XYZ file of C-alpha atoms in Angstrom:
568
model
C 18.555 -5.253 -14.440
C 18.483 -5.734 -18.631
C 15.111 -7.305 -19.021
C 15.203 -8.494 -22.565
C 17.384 -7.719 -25.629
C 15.679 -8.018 -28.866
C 17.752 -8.520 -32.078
C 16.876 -8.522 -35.963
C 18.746 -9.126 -39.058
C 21.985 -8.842 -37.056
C 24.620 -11.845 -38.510
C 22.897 -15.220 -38.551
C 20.303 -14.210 -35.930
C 16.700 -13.312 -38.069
C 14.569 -11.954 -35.395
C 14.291 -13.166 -31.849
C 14.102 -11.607 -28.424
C 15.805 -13.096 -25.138
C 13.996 -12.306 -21.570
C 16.558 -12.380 -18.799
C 15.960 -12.498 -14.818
C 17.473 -11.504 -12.261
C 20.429 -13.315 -10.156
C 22.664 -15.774 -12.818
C 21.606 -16.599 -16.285
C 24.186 -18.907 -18.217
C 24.036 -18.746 -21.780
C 25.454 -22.166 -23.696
C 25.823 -23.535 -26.756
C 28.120 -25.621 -28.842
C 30.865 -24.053 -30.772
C 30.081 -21.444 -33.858
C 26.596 -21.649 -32.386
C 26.271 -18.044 -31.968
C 27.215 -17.524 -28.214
C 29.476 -14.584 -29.878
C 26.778 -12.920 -31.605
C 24.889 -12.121 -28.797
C 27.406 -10.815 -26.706
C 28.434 -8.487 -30.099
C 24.728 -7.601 -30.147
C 24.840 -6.154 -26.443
C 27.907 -4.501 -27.286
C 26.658 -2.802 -30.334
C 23.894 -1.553 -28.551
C 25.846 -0.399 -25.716
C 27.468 1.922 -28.271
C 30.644 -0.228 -29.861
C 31.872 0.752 -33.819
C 28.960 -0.688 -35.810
C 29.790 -2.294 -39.817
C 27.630 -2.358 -42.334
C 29.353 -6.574 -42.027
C 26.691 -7.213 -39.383
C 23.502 -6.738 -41.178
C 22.175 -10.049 -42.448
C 22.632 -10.945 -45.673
C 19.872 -9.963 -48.267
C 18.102 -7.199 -45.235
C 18.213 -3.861 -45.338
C 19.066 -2.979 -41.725
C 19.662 -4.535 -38.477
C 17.807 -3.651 -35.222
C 18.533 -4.309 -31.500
C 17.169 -3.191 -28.499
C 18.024 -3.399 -24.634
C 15.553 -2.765 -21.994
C 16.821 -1.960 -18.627
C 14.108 -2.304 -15.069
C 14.649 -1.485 -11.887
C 16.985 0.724 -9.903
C 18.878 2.463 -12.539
C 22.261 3.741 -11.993
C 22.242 7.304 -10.179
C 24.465 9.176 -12.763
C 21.971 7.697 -15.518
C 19.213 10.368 -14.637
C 20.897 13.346 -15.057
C 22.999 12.277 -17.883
C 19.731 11.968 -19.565
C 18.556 15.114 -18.190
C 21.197 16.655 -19.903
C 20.740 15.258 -23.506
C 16.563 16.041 -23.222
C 15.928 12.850 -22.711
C 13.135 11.791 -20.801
C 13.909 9.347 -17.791
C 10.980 6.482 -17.908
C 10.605 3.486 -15.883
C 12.143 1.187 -18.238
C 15.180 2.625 -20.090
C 15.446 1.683 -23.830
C 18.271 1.530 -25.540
C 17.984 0.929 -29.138
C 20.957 0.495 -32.465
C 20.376 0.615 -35.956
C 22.741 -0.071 -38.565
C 21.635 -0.121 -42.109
C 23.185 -2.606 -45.042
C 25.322 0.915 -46.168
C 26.598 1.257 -42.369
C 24.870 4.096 -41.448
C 23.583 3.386 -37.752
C 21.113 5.372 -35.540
C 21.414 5.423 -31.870
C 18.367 5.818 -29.627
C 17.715 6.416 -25.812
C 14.039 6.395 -24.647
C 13.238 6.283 -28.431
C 15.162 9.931 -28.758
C 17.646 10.171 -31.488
C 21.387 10.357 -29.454
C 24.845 9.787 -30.179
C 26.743 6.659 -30.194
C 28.949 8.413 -27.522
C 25.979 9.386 -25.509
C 24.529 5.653 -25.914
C 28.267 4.641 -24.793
C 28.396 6.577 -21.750
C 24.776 5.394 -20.690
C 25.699 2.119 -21.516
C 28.788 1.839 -19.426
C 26.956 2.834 -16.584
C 24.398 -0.273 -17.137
C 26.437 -2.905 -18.235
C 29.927 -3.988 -17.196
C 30.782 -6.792 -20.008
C 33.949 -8.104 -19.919
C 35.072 -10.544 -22.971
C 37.545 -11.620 -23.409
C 39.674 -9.384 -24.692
C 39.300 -8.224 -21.104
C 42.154 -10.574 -19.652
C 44.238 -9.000 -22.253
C 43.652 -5.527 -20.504
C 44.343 -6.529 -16.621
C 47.809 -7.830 -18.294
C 48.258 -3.972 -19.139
C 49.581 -2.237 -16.182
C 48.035 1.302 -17.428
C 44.735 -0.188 -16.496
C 45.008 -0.758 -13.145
C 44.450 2.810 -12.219
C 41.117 2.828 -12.872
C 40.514 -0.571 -11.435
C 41.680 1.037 -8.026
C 39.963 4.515 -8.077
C 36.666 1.856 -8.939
C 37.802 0.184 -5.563
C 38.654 2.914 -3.546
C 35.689 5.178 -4.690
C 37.859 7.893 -4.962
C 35.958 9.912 -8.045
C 35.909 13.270 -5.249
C 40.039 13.030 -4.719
C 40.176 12.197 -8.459
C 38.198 15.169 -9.684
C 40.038 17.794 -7.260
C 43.394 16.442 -8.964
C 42.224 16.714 -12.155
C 40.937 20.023 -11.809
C 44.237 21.705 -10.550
C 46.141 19.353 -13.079
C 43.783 21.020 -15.881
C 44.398 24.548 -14.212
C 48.300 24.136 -14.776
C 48.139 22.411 -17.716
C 46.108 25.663 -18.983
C 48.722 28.180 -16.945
C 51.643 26.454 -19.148
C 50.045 26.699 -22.437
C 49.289 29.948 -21.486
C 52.953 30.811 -20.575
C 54.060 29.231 -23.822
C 51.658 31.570 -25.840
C 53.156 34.730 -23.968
C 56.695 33.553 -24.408
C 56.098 33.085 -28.013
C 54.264 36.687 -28.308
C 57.421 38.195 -26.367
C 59.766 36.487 -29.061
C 57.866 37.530 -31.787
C 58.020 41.067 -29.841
C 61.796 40.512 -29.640
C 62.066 40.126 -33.542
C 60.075 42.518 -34.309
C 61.250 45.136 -31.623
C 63.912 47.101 -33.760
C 61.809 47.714 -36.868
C 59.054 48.952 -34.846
C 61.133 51.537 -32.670
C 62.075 52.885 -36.611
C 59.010 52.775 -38.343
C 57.379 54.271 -34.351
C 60.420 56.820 -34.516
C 60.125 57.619 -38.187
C 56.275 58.854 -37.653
C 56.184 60.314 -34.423
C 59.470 62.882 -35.428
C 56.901 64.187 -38.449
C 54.212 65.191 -35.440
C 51.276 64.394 -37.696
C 47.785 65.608 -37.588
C 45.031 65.159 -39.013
C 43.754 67.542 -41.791
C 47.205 68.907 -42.347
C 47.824 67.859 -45.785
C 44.810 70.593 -46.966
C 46.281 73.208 -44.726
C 49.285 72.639 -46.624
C 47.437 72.721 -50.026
C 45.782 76.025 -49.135
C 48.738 78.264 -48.000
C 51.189 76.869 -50.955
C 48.271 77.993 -53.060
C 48.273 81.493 -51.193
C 52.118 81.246 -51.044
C 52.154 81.118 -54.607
C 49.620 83.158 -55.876
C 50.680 85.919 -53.816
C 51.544 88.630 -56.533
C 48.069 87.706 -58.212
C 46.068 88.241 -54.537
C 48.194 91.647 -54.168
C 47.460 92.960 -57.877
C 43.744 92.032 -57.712
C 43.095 93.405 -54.221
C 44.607 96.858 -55.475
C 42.595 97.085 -58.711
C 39.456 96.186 -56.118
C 40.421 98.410 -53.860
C 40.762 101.291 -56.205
C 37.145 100.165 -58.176
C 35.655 100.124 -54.782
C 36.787 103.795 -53.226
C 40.220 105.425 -54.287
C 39.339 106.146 -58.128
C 37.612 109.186 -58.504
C 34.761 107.434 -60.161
C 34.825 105.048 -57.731
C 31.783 102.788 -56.414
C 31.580 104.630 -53.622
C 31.462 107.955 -55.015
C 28.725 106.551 -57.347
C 26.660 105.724 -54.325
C 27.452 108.921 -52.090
C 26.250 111.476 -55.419
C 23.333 108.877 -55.607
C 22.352 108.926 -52.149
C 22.805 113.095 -52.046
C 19.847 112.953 -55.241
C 17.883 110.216 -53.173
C 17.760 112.316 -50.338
C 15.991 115.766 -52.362
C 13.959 113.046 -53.849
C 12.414 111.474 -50.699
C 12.402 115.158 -49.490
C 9.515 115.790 -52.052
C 7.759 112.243 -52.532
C 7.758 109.709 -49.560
C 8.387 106.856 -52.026
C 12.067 107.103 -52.267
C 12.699 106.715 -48.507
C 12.759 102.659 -48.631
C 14.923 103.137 -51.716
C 17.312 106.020 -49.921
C 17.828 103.156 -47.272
C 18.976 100.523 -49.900
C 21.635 103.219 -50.949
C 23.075 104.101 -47.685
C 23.175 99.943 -46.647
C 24.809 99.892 -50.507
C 27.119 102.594 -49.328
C 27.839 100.990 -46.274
C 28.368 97.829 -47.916
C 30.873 98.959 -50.448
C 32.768 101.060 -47.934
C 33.235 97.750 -45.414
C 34.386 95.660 -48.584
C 36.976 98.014 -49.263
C 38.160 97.918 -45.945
C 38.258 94.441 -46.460
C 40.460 94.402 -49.314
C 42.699 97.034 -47.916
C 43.620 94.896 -45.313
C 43.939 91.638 -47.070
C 46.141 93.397 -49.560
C 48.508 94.815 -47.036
C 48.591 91.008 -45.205
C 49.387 89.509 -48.995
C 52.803 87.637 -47.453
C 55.737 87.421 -50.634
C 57.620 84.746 -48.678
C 59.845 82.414 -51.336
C 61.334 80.538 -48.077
C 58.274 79.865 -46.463
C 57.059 78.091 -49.771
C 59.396 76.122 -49.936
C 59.157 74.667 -46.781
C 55.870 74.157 -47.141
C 56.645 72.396 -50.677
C 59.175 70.202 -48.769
C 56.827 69.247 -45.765
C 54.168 68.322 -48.263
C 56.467 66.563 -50.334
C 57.542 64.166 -47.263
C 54.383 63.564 -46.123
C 53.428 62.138 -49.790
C 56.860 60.224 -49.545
C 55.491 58.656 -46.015
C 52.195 57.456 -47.665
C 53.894 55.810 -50.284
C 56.206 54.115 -48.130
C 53.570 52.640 -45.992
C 50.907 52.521 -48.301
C 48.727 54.579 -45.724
C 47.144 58.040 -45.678
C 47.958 60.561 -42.930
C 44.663 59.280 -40.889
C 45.790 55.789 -40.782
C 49.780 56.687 -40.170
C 48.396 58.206 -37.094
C 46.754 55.516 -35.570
C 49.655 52.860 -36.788
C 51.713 55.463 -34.837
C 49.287 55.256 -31.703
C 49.568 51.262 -31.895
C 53.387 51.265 -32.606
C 53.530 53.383 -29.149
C 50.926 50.329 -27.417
C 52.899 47.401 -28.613
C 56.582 49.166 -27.469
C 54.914 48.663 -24.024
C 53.922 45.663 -24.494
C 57.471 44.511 -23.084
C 56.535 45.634 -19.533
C 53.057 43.968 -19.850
C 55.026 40.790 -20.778
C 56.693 41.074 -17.842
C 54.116 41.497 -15.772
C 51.807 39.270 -17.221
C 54.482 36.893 -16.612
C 55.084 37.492 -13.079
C 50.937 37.056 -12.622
C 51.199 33.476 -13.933
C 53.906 32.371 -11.938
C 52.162 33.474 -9.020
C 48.707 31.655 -10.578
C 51.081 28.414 -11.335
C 52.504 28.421 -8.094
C 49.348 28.857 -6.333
C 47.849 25.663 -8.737
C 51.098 23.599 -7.114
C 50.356 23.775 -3.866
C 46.475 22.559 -4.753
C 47.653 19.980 -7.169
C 50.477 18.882 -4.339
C 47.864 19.027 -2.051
C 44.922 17.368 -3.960
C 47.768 14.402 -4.882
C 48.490 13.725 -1.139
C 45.441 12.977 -0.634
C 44.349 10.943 -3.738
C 47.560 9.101 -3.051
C 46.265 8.565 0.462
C 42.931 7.265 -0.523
C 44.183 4.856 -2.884
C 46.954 3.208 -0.663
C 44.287 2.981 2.296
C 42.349 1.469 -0.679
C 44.926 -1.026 -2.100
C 46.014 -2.524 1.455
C 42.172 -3.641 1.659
C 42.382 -4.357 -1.694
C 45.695 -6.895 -1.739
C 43.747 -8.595 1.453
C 40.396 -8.963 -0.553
C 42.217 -10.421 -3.482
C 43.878 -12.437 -1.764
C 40.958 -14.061 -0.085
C 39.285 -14.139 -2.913
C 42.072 -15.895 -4.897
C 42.278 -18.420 -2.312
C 38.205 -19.688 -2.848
C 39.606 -19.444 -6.457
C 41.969 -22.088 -5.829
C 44.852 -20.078 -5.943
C 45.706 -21.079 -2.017
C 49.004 -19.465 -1.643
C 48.397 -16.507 -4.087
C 50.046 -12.879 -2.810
C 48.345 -10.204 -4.290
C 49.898 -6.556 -4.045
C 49.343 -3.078 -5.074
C 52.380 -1.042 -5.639
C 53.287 2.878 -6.495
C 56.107 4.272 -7.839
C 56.596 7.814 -8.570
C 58.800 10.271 -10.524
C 61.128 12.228 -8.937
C 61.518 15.625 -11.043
C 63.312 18.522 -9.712
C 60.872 20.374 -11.459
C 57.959 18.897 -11.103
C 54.568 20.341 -9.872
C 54.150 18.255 -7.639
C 55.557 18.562 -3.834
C 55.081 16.220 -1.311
C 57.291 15.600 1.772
C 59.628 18.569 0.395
C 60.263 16.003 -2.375
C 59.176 17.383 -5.898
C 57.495 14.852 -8.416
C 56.272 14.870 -12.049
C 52.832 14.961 -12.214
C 50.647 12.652 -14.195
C 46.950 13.033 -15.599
C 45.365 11.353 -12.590
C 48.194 11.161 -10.024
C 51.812 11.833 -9.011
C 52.173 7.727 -9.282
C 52.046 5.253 -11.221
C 50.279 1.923 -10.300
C 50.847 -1.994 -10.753
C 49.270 -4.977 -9.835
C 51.836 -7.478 -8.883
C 50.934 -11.513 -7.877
C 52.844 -14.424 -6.976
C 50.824 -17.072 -7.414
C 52.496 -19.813 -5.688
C 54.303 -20.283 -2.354
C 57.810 -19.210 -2.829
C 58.211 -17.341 -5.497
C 58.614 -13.456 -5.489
C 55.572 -10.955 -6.365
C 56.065 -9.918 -10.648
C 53.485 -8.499 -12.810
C 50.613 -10.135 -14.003
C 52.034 -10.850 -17.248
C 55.164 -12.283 -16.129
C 53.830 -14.366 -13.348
C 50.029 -15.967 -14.119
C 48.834 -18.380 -16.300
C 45.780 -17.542 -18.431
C 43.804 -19.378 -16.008
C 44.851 -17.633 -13.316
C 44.366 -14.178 -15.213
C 40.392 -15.571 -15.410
C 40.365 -15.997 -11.424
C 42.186 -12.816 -10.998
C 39.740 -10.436 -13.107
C 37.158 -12.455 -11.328
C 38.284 -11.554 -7.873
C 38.363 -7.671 -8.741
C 34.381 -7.914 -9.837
C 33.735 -9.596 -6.586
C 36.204 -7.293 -4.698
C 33.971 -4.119 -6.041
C 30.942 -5.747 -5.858
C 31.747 -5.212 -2.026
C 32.311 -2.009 -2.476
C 30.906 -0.096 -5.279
C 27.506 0.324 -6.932
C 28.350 -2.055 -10.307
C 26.168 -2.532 -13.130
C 24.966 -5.884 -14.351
C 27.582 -7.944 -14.870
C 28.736 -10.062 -18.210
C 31.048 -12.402 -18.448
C 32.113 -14.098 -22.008
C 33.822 -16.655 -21.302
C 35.347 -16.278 -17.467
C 36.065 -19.665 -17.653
C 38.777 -19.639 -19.977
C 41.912 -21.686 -19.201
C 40.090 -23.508 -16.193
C 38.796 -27.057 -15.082
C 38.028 -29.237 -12.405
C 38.321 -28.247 -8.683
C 39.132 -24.334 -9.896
C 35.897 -24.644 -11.932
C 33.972 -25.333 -8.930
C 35.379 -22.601 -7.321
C 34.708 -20.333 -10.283
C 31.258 -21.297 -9.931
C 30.411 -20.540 -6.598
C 32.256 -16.995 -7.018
C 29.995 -16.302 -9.731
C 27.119 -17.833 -7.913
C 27.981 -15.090 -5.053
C 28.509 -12.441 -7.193
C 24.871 -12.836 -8.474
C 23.378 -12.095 -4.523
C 24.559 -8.494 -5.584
C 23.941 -8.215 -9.225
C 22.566 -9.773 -12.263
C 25.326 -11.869 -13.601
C 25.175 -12.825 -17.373
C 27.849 -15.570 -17.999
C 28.745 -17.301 -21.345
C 30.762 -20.592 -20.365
C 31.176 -24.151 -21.645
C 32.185 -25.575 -18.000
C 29.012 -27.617 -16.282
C 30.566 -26.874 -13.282
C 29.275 -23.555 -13.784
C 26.432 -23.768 -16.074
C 24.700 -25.894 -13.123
C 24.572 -22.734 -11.197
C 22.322 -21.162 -13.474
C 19.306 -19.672 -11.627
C 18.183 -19.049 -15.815
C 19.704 -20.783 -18.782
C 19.990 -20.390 -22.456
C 20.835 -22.068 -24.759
C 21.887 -21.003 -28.106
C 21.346 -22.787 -31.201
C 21.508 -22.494 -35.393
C 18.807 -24.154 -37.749
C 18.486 -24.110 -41.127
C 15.666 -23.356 -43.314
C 14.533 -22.876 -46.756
C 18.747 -22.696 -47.240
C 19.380 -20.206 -44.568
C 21.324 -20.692 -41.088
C 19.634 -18.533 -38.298
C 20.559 -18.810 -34.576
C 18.236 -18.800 -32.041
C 17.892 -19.107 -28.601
C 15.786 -21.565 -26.057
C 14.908 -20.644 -22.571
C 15.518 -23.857 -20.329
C 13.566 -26.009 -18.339
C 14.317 -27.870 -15.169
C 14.781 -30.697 -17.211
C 16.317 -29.140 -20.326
C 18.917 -27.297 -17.584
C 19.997 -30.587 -16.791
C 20.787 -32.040 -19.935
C 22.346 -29.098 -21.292
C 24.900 -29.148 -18.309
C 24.847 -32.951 -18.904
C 26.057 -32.564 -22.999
C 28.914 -29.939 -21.330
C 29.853 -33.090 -19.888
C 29.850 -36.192 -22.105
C 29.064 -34.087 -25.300
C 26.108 -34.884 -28.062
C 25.971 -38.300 -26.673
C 24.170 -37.854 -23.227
C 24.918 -40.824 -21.521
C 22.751 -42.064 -18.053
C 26.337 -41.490 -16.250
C 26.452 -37.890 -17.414
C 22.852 -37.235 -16.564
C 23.299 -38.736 -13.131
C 26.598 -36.070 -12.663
C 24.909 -33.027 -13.889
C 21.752 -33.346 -11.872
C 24.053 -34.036 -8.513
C 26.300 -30.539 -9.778
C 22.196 -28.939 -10.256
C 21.153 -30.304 -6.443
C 24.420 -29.013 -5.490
C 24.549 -25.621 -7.031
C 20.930 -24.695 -5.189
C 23.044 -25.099 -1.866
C 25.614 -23.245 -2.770
């Protein structure tokens, strides 16, 4: 239940905190009192848009605070678990909003998000203003207000899920369609450019092989005439090097004949000799390999000059022509992995179908098993509303789409985010006339009672939060009053009810009332709010009645609706 909600600087209210109990509280208060403000207060700090408009004039910052008791919702704890937030045994919910219209959002006094303080706060608190009779007139809300009957967040999910699954499978096929057009475009130009490379066989390191033969090629005649002049230095002159050494090595030998000295230096001569002789051999047969070929130059010359042509072109050397050539090969295949890629997501799609077909059966099932109890309940309902010969109904209509995901009954439907159909609440509200839509066919007193019957309908059958109603009562009077009242009265057996009204027919069944009120002091209007006694309940619902003048008559009345009320 929300214990107290504590408010500062927020519009005319200063500073003052309002203690609530459980079972009905009625809050009252003449008009431009400030009834508003404090349902704008608990919205704020619920987590609705926050203006810098709200802060009290001349204060820096405004500050409000909800504290929550008691059984907390079950999908509180580990929504809070989620964000770090420590679960306590009061839950605190706290908005600030500074005079520049900055606000800070707190859980558990933990800094959060205004969506995370949103989410928490929906869970708590079910306020409906009334704006709210605005949204039961809009047909794409009645969705939700079924799945909330039916309790059908498991069949829900499971849609969603495979609805998600497709929904990713098509974007996916549209992303390989457009890669296979782009392929398509770009197809010819890269079957040339993939042609153009792979008939010049490149590899790597070629363009210095090609460097080092033309420079052999042509520098032949200078290789020839230098290797002969070597070779004839070396061993065919008559004073060649190697006659040097042999007449050398012939002396060495008588010398290290006579003095032991010259042997190391006899083996230098011969390893010289040796030397020289293997050199020449060397040369002799480089010489005679020396290839004079004119053609084979210029083919060489050629190749090398295309290959510098081909860099230019492509602004590549020969390294990174060969790997464009390796991808150019890669993305000409790429048109049979298109194709089958393509054929794997059909398969996936049509496998998602079947579930989605499937997982819409039987969310369609839960919610028309849902509705028929629903349309009875309403209709009861309606009737203790004063709406005696009210028929309530629940209708579904879906789209037929010969290709649409959906497949039920061999039929094939378009599918929809939460659901192959859509759904309407229809009403006729009196004997005789035929069922229409809300909009069409109740009075805005009627749209009260009917948005009133759905809280009591899921009060039977779903865990609700505390309940707020600003003003419920609108468009309303007399016997229909009454009955408003004792609905409301019911309604708080199961839940705190919170309910702003200006009908005493109501306000008498407070089980807690107060009342709202503005004062002036030292020039500045400030609302504030009085908890009720017995007595003061009394005349409050006794100046709903007559007005400022309380008369003995109106007294009388609104202590017999009181005495009433605490039967009812």
């Amino acid at each position: 239940m929300l214990s107290s909600l504590y408010i500062r600087n927020f519009a005319l209210i200063r500073e003052l905190t309002v203690e609530f109990s459980p079972g009905l509280t009625i809050i009252t208060g003449e008009t431009g009192a400030g009834k508003s403000m404090l349902v704008g207060a608990l919205s704020l700090v619920l987590g609705e848009r926050a203006s810098s408009d709200l802060v009290r004039s001349g204060e820096n910052k405004a500050v409000i605070e909800a504290i929550f008791s008691g059984t907390l919702p079950e999908r509180l704890r580990p929504l809070l678990e989620e964000a770090g937030i420590e679960n306590a045994p009061e839950t605190l919910l706290r908005r600030d909003i500074s005079a520049s219209g900055q606000s800070r959002c707190f859980i558990n006094d933990t800094p959060c998000t205004a969506g995370l303080l949103k989410q928490a706060g929906l869970l708590l608190i079910d306020l409906h203003g009334q704006h709210d009779h605005q949204l039961l007139l809009n047909a794409a809300s009645h969705e939700g207000m079924l799945d909330a009957f039916a309790q059908s967040a498991q069949e829900s999910s499971a849609y969603r899920d495979a609805f998600s699954r497709i929904a990713a499978l098509s974007a996916r096929q549209k992303q390989l369609e457009e890669r296979a057009r782009e392929f398509r475009e770009r197809k010819e130009m890269m079957e040339f450019q993939f042609n153009e490379l792979d008939a010049l066989e490149l590899k790597e390191g070629e363009e210095d092989e090609l460097e080092s033969e033309i420079t052999l090629l042509e520098n032949a005649e200078t290789l020839f005439g230098l290797g002969t002049e070597l070779g004839s230095l070396l061993y065919e002159e008559e004073r060649s090097a190697y006659s040097a050494l042999s007449s050398a090595r012939h002396i060495l030998e008588k010398l290290a004949a006579i003095d032991k000295r010259f042997e190391s230096r006899l083996e230098d001569t011969r390893s010289a000799e040796s030397m020289v002789e293997e050199l020449y051999r060397f040369v002799n047969r480089y010489t005679a390999a020396v290839e004079f070929n004119g053609d084979r130059l210029d083919t060489l010359r050629g190749r090398q000059l295309l290959l510098q042509r081909t860099q230019r072109k492509y602004g590549r050397v020969i390294a990174d022509l060969i790997a464009w050539r390796d991808e150019l090969s890669l993305g000409l295949g790429f048109e049979e992995s298109i194709t089958e890629e393509r054929d794997r997501l059909e398969r996936e799609t049509d496998l998602q179908r079947l579930k989605l077909s499937e997982a819409a059966a039987a969310l369609s099932e839960k919610r028309r098993n849902a509705a028929a109890k629903l349309d009875e309940t309403l209709e009861r309902e309606l009737s203790m509303l004063g709406i005696a010969g009210a028929r309530f109904r629940t209708t579904f209509s879906a789209e037929k789409d010969p290709l649409g995901d959906i497949t039920i009954d061999g039929l094939r439907f378009r599918a929809f985010g939460n659901g192959h159909e859509k759904i309407e609440f229809l009403i006729s509200a009196n004997t005789g006339e035929e069922l229409k839509p809300l909009a069409k066919a109740a009075s805005g007193g009627e749209i009260s009672r009917v948005m009133l019957a759905l809280k009591s309908a899921l009060a039977e059958s779903a865990a609700l939060p505390i309940l707020v109603f600003d003003e419920i009562d609108t468009g309303i009077s007399g016997t229909t009053a009454h009955a408003v009242a004792a609905s409301l009265k019911r309604l708080s057996r199961l839940h705190q009810i919170i309910a702003i009204t200006h009908l005493p027919q109501i306000a008498a069944m407070a089980d807690a009332h107060l009342s709202i009120g503005k004062t002036t002091e030292n020039g500045r209007t400030s609302a504030g709010v009085v908890q009720l006694d017995a007595e003061g309940h009394i005349r409050a619902v006794a100046g709903l009645i007559s007005g400022r003048n309380i008369s003995d008559s109106s007294l009388k009345l609104a202590g017999e609706l009181v005495t009433g009320a605490k039967s009812a």
